[in-house]
PDB file of C-alpha atoms in Angstrom:
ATOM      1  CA  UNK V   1     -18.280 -90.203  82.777  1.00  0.00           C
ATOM      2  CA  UNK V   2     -18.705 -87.031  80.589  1.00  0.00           C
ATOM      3  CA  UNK V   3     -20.504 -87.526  77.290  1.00  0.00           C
ATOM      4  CA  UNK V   4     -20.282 -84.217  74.502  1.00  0.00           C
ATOM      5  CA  UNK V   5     -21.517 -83.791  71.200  1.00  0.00           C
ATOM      6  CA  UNK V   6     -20.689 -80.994  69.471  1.00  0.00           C
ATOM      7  CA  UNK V   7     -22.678 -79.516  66.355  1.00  0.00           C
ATOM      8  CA  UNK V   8     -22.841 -76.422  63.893  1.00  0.00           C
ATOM      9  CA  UNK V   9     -20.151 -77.724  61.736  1.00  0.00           C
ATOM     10  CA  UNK V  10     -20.498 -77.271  58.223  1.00  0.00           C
ATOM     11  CA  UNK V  11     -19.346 -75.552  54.409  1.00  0.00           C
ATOM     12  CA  UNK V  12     -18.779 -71.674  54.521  1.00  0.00           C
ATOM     13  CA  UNK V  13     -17.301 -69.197  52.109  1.00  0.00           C
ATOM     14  CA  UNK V  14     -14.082 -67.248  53.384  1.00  0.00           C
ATOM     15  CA  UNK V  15     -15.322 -64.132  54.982  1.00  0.00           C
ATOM     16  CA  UNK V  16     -18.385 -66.518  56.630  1.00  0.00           C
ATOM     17  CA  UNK V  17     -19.094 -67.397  60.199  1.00  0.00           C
ATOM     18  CA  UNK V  18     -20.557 -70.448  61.770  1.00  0.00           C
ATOM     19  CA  UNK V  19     -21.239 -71.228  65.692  1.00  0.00           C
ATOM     20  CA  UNK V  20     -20.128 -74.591  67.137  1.00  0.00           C
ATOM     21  CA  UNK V  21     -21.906 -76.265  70.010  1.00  0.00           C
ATOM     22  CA  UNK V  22     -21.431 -78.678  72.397  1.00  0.00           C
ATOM     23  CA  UNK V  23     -23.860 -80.299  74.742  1.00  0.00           C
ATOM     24  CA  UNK V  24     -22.265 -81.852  78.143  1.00  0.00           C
ATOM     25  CA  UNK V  25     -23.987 -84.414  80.304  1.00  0.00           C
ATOM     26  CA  UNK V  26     -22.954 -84.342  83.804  1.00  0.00           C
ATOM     27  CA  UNK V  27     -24.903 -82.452  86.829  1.00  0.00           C
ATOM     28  CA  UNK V  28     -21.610 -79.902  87.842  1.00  0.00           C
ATOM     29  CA  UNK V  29     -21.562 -78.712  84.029  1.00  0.00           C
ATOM     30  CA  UNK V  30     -20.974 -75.566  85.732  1.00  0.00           C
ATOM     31  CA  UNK V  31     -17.903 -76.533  87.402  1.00  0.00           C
ATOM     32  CA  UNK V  32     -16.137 -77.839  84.462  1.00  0.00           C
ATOM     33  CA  UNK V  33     -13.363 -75.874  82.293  1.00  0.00           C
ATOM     34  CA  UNK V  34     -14.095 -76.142  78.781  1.00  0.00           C
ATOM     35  CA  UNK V  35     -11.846 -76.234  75.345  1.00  0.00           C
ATOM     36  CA  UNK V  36     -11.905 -76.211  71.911  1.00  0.00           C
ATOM     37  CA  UNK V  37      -9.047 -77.348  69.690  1.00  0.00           C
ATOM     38  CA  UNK V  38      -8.903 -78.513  66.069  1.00  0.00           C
ATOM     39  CA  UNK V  39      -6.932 -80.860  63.905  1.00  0.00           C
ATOM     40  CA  UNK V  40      -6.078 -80.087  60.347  1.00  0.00           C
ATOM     41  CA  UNK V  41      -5.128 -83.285  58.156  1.00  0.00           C
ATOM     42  CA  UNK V  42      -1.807 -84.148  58.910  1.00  0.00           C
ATOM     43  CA  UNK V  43      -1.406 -81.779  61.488  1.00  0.00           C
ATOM     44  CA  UNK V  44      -1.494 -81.976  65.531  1.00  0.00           C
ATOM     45  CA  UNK V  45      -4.383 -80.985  67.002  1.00  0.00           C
ATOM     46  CA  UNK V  46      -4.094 -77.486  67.967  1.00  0.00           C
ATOM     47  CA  UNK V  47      -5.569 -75.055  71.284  1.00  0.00           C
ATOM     48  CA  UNK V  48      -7.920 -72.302  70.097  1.00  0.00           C
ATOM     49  CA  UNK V  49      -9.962 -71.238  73.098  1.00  0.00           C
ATOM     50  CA  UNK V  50     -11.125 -71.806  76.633  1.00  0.00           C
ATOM     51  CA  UNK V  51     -13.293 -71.041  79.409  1.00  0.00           C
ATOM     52  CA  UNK V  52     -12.939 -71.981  82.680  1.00  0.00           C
ATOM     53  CA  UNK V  53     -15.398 -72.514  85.345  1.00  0.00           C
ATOM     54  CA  UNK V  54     -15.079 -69.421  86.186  1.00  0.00           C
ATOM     55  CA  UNK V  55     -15.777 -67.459  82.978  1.00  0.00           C
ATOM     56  CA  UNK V  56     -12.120 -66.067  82.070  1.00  0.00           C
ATOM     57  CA  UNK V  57     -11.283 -66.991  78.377  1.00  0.00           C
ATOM     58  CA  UNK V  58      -8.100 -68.040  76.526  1.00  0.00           C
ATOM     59  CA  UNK V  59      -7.345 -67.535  72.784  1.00  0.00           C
ATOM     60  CA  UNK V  60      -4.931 -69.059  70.505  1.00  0.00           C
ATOM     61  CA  UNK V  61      -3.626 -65.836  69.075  1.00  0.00           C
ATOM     62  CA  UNK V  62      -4.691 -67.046  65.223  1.00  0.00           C
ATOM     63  CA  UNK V  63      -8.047 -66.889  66.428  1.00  0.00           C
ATOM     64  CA  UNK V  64      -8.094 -63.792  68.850  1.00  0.00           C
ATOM     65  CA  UNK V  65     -10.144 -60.903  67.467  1.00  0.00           C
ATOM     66  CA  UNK V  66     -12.493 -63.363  65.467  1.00  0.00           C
ATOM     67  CA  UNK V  67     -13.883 -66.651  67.730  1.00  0.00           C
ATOM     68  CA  UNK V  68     -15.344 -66.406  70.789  1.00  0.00           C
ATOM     69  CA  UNK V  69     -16.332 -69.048  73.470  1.00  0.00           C
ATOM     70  CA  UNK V  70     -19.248 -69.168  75.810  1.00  0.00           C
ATOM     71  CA  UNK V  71     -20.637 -71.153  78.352  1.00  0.00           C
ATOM     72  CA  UNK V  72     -24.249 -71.221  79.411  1.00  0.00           C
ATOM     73  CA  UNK V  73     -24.283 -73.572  82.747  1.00  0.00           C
ATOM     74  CA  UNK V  74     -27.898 -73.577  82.393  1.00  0.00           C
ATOM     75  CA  UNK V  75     -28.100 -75.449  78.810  1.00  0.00           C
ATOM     76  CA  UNK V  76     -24.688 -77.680  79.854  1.00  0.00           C
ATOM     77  CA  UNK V  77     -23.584 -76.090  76.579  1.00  0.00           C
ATOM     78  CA  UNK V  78     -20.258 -74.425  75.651  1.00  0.00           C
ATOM     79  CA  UNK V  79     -20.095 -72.512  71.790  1.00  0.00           C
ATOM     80  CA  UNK V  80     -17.713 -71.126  69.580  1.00  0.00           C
ATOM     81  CA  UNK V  81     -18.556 -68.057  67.645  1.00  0.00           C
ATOM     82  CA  UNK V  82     -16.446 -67.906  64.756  1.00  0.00           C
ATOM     83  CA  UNK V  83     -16.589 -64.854  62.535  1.00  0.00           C
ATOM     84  CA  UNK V  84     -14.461 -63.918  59.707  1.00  0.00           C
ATOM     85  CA  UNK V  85     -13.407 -67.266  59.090  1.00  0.00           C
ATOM     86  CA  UNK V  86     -10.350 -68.086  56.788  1.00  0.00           C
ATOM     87  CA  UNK V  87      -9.383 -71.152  54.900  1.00  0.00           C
ATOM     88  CA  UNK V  88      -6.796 -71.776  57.146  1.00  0.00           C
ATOM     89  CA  UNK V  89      -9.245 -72.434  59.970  1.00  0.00           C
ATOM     90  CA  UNK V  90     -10.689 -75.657  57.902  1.00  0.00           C
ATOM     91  CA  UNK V  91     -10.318 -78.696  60.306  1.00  0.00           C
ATOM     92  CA  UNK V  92     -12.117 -80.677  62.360  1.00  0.00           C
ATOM     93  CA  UNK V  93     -13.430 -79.240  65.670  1.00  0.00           C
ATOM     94  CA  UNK V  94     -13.490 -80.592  69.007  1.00  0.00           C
ATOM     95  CA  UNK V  95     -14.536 -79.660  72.241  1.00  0.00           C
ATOM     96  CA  UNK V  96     -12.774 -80.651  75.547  1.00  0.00           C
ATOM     97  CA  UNK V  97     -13.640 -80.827  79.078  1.00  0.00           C
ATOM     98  CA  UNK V  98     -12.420 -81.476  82.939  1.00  0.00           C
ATOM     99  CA  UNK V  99     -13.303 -80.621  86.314  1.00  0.00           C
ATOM    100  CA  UNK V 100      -9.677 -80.791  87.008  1.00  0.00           C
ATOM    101  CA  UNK V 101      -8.034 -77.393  85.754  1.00  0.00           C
ATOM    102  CA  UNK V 102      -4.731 -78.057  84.906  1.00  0.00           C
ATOM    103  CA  UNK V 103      -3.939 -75.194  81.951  1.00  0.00           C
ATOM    104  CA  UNK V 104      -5.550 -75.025  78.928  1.00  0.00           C
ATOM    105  CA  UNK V 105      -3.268 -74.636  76.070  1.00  0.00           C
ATOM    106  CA  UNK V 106      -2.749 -78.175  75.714  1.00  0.00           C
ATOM    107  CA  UNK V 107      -5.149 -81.465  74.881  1.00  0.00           C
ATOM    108  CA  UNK V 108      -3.717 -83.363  77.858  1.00  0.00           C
ATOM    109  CA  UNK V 109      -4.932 -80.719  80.334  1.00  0.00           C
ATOM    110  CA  UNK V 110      -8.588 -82.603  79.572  1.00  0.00           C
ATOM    111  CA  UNK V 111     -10.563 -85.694  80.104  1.00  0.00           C
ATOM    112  CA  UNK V 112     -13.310 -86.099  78.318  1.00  0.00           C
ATOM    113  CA  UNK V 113     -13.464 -85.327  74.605  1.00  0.00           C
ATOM    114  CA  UNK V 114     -16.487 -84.698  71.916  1.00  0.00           C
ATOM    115  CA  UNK V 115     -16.167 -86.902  68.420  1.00  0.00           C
ATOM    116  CA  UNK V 116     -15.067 -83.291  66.530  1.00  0.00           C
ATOM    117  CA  UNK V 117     -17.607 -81.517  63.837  1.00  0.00           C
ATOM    118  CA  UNK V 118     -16.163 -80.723  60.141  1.00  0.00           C
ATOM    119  CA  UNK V 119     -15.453 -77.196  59.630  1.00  0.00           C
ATOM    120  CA  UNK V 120     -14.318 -76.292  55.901  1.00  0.00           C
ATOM    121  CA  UNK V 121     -13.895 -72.851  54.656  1.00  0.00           C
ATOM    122  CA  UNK V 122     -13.504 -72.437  50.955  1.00  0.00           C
ATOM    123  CA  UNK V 123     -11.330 -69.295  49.236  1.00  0.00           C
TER     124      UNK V 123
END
């Protein structure tokens, strides 16, 4: 069983940044392909990037340009750099994983799943 916590959530002005994280447990962090989507009140929860095990990456075209995910095997963390962030991004965020890669646009594609940080971005 894989247990994540993300962090880094928080309040930002439009225009603002903030950098998710998520810690994995698990010994083969390294082999693992990792997501983040987000869910919007009243709305489906939504793809916005991936790495897999790899390294190659996988934007959600509303976010391409401005987030950016990393992994660092070492720290059995994955992050989420986002940068000129827009009310529209306000949701909550959370981060995905499997060993098993089957795609990564969608949230059955994963197995385990973080509890999702609060990201709000006021105009």
């Amino acid at each position: 069983q894989v247990q994540m916590v993300e962090s880094g959530g928080g309040l930002v002005q439009a225009g603002g940044s903030l950098r998710l994280s998520c810690a994995a447990s698990g010994r083969t962090f390294s082999n693992y392909h990792m997501g983040w989507f987000r869910q919007a009140p009243g709305k489906e929860r939504e793809f916005v990037a991936a790495v897999r095990s790899g390294g190659q990456t996988y934007y959600a075209d509303s976010v391409k340009g401005r987030f950016t995910i990393s992994k660092n095997n070492a720290k059995n963390t994955v992050y989420l750099q986002m940068n000129s962030l827009k009310p529209e991004d306000t949701a909550v965020y959370y981060c995905a994983a499997t060993q098993n890669y089957r795609g990564s646009y969608f949230p059955n594609s994963y197995d385990y799943w973080g509890q999702g940080t609060q990201v709000t971005v006021s105009s």
